[in-house]
PDB file of C-alpha atoms in Angstrom:
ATOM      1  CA  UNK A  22      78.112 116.804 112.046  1.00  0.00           C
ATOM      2  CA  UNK A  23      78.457 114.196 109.317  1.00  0.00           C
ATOM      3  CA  UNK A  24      79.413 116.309 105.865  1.00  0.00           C
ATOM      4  CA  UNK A  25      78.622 114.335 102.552  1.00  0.00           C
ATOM      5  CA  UNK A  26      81.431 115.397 100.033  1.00  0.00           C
ATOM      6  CA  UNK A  27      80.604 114.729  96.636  1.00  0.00           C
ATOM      7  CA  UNK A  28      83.405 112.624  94.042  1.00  0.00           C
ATOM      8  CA  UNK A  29      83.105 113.438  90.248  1.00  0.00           C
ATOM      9  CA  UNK A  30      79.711 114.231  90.377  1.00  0.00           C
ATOM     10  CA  UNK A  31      79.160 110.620  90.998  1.00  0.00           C
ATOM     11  CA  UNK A  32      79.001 109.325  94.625  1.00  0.00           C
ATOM     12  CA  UNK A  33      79.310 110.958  97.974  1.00  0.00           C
ATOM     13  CA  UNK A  34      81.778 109.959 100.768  1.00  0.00           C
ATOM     14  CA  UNK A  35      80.425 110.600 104.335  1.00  0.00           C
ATOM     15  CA  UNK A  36      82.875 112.656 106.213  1.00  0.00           C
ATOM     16  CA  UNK A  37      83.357 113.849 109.720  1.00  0.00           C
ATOM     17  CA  UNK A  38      85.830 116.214 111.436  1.00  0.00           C
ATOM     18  CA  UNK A  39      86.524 116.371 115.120  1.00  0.00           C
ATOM     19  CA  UNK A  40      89.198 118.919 117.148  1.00  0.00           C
ATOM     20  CA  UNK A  41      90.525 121.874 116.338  1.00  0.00           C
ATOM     21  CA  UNK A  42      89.121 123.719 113.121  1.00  0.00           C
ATOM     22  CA  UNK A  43      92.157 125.385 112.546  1.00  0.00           C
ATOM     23  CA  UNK A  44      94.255 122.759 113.734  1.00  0.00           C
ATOM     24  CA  UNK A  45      97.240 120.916 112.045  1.00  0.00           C
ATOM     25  CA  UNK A  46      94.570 118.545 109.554  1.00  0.00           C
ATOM     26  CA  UNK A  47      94.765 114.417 109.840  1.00  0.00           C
ATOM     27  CA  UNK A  48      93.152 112.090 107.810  1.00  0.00           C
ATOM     28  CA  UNK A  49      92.940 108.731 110.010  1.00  0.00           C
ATOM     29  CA  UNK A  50      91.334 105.718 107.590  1.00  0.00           C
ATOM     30  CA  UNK A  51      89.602 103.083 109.933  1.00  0.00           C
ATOM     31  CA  UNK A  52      90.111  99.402 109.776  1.00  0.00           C
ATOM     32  CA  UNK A  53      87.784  96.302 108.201  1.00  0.00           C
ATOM     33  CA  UNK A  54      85.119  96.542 108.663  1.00  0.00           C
ATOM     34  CA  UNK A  55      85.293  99.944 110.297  1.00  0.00           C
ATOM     35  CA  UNK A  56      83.651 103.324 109.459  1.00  0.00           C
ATOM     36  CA  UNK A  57      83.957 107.568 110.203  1.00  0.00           C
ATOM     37  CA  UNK A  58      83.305 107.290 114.025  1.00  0.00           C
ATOM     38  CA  UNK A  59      86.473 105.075 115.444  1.00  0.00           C
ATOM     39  CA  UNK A  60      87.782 103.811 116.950  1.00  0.00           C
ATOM     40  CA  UNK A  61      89.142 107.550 118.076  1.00  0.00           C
ATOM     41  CA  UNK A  62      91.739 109.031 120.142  1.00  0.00           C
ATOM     42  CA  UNK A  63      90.349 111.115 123.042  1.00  0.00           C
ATOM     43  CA  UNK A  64      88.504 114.332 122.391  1.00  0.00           C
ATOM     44  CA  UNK A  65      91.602 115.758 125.026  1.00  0.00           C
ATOM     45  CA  UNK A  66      94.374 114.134 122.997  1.00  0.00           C
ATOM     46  CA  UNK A  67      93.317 115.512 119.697  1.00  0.00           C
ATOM     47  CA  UNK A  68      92.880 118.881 121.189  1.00  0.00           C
ATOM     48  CA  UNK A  69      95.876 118.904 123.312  1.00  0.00           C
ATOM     49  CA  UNK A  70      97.754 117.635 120.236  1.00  0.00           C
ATOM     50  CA  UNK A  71      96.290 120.842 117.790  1.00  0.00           C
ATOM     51  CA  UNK A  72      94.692 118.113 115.585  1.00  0.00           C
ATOM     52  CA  UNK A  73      91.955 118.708 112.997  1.00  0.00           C
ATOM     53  CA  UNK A  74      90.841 115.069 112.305  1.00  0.00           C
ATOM     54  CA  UNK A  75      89.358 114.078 109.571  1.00  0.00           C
ATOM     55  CA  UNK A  76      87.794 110.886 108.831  1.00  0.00           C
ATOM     56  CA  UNK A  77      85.282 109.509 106.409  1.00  0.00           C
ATOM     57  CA  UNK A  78      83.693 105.899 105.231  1.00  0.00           C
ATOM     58  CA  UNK A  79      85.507 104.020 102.460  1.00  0.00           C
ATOM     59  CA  UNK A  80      82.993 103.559  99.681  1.00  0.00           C
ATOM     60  CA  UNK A  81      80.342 100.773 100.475  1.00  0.00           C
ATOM     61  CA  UNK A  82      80.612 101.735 104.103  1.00  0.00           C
ATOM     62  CA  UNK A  83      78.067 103.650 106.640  1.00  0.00           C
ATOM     63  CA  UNK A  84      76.673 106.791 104.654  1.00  0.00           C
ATOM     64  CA  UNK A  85      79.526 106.503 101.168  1.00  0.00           C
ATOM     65  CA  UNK A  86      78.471 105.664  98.096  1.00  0.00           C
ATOM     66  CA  UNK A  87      80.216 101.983  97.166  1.00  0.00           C
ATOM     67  CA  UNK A  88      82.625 102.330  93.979  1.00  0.00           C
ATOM     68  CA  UNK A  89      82.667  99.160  92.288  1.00  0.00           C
ATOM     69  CA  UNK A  90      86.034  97.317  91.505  1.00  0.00           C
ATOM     70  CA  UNK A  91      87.541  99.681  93.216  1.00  0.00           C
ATOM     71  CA  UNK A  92      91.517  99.222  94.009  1.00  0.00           C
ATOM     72  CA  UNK A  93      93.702  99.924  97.197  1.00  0.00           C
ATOM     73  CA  UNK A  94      95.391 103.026  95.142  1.00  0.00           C
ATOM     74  CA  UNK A  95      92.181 104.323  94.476  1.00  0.00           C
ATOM     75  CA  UNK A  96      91.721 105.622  98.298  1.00  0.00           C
ATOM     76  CA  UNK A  97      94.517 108.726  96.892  1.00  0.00           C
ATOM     77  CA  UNK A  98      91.524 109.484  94.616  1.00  0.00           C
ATOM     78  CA  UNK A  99      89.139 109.977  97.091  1.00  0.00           C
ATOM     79  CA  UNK A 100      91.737 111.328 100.019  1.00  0.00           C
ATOM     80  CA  UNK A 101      92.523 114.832  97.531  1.00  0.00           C
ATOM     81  CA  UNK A 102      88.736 115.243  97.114  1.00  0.00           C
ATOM     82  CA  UNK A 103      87.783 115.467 100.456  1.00  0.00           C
ATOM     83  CA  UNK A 104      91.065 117.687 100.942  1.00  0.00           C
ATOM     84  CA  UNK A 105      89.930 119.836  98.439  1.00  0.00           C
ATOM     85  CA  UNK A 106      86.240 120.295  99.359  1.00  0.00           C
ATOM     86  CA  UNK A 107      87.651 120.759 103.025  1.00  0.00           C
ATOM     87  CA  UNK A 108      90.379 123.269 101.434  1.00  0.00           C
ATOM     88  CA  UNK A 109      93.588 121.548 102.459  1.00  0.00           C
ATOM     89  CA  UNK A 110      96.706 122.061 100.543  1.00  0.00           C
ATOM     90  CA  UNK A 111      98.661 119.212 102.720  1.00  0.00           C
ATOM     91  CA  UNK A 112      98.050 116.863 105.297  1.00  0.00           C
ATOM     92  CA  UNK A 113      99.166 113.665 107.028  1.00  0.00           C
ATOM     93  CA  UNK A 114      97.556 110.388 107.383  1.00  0.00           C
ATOM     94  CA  UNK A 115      97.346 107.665 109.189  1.00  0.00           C
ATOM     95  CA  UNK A 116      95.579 104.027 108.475  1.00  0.00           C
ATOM     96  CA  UNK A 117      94.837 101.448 111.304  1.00  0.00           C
ATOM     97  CA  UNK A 118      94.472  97.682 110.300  1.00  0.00           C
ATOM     98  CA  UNK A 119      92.591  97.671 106.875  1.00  0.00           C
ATOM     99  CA  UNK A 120      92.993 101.596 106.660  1.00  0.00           C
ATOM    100  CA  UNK A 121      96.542 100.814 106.923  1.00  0.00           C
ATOM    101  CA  UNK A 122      97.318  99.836 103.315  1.00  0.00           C
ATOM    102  CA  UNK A 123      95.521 102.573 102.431  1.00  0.00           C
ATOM    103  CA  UNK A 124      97.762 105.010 104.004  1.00  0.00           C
ATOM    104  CA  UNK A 125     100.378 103.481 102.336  1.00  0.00           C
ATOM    105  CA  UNK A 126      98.630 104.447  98.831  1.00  0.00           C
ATOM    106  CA  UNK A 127      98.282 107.847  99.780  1.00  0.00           C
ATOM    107  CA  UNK A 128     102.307 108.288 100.565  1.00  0.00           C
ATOM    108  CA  UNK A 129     102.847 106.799  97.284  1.00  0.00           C
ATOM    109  CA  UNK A 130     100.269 108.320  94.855  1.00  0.00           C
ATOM    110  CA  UNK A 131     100.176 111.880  96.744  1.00  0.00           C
ATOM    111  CA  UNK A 132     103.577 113.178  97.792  1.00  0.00           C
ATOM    112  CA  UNK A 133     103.131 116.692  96.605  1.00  0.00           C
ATOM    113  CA  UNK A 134     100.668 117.107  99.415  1.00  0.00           C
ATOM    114  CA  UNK A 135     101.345 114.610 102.324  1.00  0.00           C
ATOM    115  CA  UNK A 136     103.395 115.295 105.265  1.00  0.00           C
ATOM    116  CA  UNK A 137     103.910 112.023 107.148  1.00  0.00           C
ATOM    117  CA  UNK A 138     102.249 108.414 106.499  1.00  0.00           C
ATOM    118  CA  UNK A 139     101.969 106.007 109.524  1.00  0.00           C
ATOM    119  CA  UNK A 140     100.408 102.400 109.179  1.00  0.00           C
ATOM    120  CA  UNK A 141      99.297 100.701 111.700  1.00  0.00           C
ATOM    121  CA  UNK A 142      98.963  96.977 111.913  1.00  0.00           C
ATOM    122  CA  UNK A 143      99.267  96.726 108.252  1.00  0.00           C
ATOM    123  CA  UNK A 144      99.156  93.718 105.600  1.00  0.00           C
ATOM    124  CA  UNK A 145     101.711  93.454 102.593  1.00  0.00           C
ATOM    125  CA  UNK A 146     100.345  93.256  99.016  1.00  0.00           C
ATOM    126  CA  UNK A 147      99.426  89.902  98.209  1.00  0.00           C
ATOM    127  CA  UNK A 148     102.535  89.276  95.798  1.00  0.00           C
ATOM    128  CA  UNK A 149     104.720  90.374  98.163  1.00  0.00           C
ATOM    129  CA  UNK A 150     107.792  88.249  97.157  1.00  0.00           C
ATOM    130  CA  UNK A 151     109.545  86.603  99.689  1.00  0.00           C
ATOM    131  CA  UNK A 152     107.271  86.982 102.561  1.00  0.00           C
ATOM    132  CA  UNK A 153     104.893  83.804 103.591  1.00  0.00           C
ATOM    133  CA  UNK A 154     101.873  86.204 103.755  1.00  0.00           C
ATOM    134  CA  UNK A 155      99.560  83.498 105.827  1.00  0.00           C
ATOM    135  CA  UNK A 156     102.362  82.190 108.452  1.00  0.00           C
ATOM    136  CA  UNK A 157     101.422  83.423 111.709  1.00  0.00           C
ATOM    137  CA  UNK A 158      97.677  84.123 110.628  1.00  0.00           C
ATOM    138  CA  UNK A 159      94.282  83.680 112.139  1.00  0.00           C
ATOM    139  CA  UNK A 160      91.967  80.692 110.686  1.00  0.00           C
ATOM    140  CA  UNK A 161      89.698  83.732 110.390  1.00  0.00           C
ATOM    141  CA  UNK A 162      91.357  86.235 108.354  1.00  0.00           C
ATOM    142  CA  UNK A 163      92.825  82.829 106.139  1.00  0.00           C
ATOM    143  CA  UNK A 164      89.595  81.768 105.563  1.00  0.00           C
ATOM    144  CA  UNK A 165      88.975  85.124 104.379  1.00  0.00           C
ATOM    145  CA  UNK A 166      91.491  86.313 102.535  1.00  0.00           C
ATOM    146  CA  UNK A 167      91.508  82.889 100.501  1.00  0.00           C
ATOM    147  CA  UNK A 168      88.020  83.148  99.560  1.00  0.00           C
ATOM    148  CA  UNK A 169      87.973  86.889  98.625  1.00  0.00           C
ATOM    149  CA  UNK A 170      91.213  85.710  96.132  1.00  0.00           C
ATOM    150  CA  UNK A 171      87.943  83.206  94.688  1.00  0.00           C
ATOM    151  CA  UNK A 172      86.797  86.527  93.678  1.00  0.00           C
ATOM    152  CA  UNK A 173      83.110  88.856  94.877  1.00  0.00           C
ATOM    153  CA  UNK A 174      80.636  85.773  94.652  1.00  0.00           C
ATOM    154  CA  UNK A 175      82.409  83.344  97.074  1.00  0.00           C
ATOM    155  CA  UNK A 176      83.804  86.752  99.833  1.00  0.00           C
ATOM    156  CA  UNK A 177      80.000  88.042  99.462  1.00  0.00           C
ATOM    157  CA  UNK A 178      78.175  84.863 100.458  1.00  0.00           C
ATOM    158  CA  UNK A 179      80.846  84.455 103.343  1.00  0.00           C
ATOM    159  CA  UNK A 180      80.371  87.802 104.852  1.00  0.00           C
ATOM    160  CA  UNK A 181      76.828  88.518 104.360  1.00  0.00           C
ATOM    161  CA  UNK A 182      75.716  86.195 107.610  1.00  0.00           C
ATOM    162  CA  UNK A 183      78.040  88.104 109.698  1.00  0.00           C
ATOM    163  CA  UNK A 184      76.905  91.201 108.774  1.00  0.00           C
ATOM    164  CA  UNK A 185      73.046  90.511 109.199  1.00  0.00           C
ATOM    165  CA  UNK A 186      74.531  89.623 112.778  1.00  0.00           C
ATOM    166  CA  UNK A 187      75.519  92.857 113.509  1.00  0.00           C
ATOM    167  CA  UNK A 188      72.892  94.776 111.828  1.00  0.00           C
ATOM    168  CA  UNK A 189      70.446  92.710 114.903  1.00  0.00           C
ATOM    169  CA  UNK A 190      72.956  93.193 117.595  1.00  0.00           C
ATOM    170  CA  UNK A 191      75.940  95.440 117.289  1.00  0.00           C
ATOM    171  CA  UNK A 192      78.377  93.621 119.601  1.00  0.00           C
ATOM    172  CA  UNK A 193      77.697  90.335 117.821  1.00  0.00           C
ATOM    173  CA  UNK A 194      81.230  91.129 116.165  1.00  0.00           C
ATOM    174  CA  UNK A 195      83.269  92.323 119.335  1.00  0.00           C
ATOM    175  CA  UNK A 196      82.998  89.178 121.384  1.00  0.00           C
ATOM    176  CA  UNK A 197      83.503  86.750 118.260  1.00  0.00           C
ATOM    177  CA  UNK A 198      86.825  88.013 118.463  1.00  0.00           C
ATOM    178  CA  UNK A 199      87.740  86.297 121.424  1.00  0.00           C
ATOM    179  CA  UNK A 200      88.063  82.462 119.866  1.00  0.00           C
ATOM    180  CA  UNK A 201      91.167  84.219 117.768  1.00  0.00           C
ATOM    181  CA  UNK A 202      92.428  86.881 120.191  1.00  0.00           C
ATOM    182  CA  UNK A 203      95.635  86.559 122.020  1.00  0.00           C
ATOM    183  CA  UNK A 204      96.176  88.009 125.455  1.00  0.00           C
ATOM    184  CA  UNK A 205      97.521  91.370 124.276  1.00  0.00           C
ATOM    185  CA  UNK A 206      94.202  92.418 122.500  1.00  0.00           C
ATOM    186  CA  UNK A 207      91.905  90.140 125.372  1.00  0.00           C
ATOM    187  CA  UNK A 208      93.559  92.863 127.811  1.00  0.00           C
ATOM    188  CA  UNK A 209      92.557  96.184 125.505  1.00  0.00           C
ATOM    189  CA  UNK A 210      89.436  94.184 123.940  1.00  0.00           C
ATOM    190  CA  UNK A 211      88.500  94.173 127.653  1.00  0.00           C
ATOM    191  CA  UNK A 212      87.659  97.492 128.416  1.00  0.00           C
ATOM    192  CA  UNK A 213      84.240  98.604 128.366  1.00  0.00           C
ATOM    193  CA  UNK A 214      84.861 101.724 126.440  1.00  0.00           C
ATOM    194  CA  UNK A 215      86.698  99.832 123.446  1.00  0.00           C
ATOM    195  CA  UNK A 216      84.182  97.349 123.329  1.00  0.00           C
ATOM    196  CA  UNK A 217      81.439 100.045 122.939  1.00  0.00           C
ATOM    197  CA  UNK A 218      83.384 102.154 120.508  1.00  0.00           C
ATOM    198  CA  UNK A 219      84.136  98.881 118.462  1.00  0.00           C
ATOM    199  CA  UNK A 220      80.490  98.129 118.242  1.00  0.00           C
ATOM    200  CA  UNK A 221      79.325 101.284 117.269  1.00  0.00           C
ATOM    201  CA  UNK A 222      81.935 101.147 115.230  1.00  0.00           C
ATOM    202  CA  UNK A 223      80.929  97.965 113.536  1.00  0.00           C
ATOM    203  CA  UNK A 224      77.164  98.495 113.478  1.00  0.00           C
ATOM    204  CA  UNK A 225      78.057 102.098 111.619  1.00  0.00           C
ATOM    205  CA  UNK A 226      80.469 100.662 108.677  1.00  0.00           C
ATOM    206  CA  UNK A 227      77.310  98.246 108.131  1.00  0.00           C
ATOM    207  CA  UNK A 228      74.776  99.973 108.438  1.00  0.00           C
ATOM    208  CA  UNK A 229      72.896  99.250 104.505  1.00  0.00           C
ATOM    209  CA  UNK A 230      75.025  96.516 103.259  1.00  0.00           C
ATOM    210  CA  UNK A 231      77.894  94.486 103.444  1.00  0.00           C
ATOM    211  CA  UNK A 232      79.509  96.447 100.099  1.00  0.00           C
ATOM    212  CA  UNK A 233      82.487  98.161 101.986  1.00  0.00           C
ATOM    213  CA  UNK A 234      83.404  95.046 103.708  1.00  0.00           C
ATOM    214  CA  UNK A 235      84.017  92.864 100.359  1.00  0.00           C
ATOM    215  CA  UNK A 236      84.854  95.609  98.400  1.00  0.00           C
ATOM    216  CA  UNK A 237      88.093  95.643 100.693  1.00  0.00           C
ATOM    217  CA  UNK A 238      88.480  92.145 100.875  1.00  0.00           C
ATOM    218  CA  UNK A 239      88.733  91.685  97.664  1.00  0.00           C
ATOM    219  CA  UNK A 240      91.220  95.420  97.238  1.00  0.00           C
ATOM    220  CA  UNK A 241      93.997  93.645  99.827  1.00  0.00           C
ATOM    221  CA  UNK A 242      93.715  90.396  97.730  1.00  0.00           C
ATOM    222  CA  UNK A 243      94.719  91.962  93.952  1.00  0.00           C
ATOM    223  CA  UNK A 244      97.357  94.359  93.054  1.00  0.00           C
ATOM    224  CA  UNK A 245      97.170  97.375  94.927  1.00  0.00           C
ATOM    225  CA  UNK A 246      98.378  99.595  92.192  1.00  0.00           C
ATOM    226  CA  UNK A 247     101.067 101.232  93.375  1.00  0.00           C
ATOM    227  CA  UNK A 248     104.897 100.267  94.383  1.00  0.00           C
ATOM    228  CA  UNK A 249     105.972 101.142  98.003  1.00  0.00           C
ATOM    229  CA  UNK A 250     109.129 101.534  96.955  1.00  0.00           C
ATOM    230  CA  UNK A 251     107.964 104.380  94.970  1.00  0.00           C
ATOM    231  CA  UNK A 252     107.157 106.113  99.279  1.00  0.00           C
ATOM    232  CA  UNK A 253     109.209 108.891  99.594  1.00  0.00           C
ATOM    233  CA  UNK A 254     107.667 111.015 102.221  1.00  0.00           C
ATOM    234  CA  UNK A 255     108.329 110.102 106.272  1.00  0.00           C
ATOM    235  CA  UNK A 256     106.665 106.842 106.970  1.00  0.00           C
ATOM    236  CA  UNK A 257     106.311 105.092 110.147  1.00  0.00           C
ATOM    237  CA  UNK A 258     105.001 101.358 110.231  1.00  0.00           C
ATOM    238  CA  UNK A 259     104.161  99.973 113.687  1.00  0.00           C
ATOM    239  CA  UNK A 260     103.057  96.526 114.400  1.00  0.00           C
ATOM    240  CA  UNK A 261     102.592  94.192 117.465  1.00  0.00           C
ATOM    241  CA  UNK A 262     104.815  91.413 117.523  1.00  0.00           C
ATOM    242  CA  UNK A 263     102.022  89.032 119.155  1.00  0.00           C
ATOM    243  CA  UNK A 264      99.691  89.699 115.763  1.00  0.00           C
ATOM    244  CA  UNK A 265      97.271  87.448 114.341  1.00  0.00           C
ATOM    245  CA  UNK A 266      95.171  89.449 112.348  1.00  0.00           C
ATOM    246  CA  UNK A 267      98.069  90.858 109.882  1.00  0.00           C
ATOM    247  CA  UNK A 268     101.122  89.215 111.446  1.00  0.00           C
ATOM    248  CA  UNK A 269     104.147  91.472 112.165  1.00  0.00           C
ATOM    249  CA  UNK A 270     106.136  90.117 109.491  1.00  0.00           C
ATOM    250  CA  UNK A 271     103.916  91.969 107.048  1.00  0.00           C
ATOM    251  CA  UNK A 272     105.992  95.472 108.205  1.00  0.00           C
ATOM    252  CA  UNK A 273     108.846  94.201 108.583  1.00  0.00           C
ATOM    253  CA  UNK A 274     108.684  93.485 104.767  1.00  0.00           C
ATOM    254  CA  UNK A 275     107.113  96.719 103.729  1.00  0.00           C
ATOM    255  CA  UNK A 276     109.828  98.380 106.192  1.00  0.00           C
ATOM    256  CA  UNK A 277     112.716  96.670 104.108  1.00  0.00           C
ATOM    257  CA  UNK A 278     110.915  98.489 100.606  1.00  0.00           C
ATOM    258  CA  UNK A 279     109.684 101.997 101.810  1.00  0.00           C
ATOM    259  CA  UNK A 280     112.475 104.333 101.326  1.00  0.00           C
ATOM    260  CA  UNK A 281     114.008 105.577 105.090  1.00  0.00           C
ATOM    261  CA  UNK A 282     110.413 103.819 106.770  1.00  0.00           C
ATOM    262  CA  UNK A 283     110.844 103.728 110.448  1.00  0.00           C
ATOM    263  CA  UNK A 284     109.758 100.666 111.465  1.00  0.00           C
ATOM    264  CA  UNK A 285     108.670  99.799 115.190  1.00  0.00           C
ATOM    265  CA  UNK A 286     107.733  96.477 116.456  1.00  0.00           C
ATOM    266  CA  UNK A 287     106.338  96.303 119.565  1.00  0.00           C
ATOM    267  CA  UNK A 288     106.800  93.363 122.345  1.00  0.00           C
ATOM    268  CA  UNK A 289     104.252  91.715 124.318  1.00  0.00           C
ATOM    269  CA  UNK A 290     101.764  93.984 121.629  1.00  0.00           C
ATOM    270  CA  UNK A 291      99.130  92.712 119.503  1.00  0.00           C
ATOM    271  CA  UNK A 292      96.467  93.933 116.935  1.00  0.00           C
ATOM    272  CA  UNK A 293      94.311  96.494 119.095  1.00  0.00           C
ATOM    273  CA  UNK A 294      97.466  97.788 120.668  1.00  0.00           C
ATOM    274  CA  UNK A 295      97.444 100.140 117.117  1.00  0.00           C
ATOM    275  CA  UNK A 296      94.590 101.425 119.429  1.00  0.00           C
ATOM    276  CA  UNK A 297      96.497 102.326 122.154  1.00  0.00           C
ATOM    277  CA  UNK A 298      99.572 104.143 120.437  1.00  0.00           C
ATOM    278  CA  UNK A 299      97.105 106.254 118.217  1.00  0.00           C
ATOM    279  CA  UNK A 300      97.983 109.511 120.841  1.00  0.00           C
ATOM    280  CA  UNK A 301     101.727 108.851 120.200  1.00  0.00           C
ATOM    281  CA  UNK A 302     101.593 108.190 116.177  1.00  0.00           C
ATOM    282  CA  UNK A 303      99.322 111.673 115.892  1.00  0.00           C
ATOM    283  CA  UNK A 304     101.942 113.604 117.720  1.00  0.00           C
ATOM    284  CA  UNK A 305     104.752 111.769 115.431  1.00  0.00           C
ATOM    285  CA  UNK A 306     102.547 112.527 112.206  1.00  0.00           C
ATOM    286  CA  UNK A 307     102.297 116.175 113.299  1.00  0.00           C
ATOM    287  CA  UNK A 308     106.099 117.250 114.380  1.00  0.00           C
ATOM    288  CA  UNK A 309     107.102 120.031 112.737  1.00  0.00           C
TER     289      UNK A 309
END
């Protein structure tokens, strides 16, 4: 059952929690465009694993209120006030894709109460010095990073057609993906399940409007608002090394930064093979 916890009085965040009540608590932050209900590990793993999972929309997607302007580092914000209304003194988290940067605010802005931080498939801040942020990139995400750096007008207008697409038919998104997929994510794109829990997925996080989808767009393409060299609790990035969605490169930068990161990069892996380590990264994010 979906809980709506309410922020400053101001604007609700849609939140759901699956496994065991008691359980050792998770917050997993979905990808863009993405939303509360997944991509998820099994029902079995999470049990099997003690987890209490938490997950929720980032404002502007599914049932949250959208927070205007609103900055990468701003996620901490919301992260402690769910934790609070859910009565959790620590936690870990973990970000896939577009949740992934996100993750990486919370290990920086909340290290009084996090346990362990992995990102998944994650970008590097846009002035990441030294690191050619588009090599290696999809025509796709270019085109789209580029324009939300043009600022909301020019990301809006370039979204909003996809979105009405997927408000009419659900899967419109899923298959698109194949003009820019290599073989790694064709293989796990593949399955039936995926495809069905991307597409609910997809039709969830836009559901009213295409607010959470810019909103992020244009939060990867300014300054995120915090330093990961300022990460200090254990953080583990993992990346496929056949990426084009946030090329591998990205972690292997933020791994040279974040203070004793573990850093894995994974052969013969791609984008949506964060899907397919998600049972080992819970058990790594819950160790004792």
């Amino acid at each position: 059952m979906t809980r709506l916890v309410r922020i400053n009085n101001e604007r609700v965040l849609a939140v759901d929690e699956r496994g065991e009540p008691g359980g050792k608590p998770v917050f997993l932050l979905h990808g863009t465009p993405g939303s509360r209900v997944g991509p998820l590990p099994r029902a079995s793993v999470i049990y099997r694993l003690g987890v209490r999972l938490i997950t929720y929309d980032r404002p502007g997607y599914g049932m949250s209120d959208r927070r205007f302007g609103r900055t990468v580092a701003d996620v901490a914000e919301d992260v402690a006030a769910v934790a609070d209304a859910l009565e959790l003194d620590s936690f870990a988290v973990i970000g896939r894709s577009g949740g992934a940067p996100h993750a990486l605010a919370c290990a920086a802005l909340l290290p009084g109460r996090m346990t362990r931080a992995a990102a998944l498939v994650t970008l590097a801040p846009p002035e990441a010095e030294g690191l050619d942020w588009f090599r290696g990139m999809a025509a796709s995400n270019v085109i789209e990073h580029t324009t939300a750096a043009s600022g909301s007008g020019p990301i809006t207008a370039l979204l909003a057609p996809a979105a009405a697409r997927i408000r009419a038919d659900p899967t419109d998104l899923v298959p698109a993906l194949d003009d820019d997929l290599p073989e790694p994510d064709r293989n796990v794109v593949a399955d039936y399940g995926i495809r069905r829990m991307l597409a609910h997925n997809f039709a969830e996080a836009l559901r009213s409007s295409t607010a959470g989808w810019v909103d992020d767009a244009l939060a990867f393409c300014s300054p995120w608002g915090f330093d990961p060299r300022n990460i200090t609790v254990p953080t583990l990035l993992w990346h496929g090394d056949a990426d084009v969605f946030s090329p591998a490169e990205h972690s292997r930068w933020l791994g040279r930064r974040i203070p004793g990161a573990t850093v894995v990069i994974q052969k013969g892996a791609a984008h949506f093979g964060a899907l397919q380590v998600l049972p080992d990264v819970l058990a790594w994010v819950t160790e004792a």
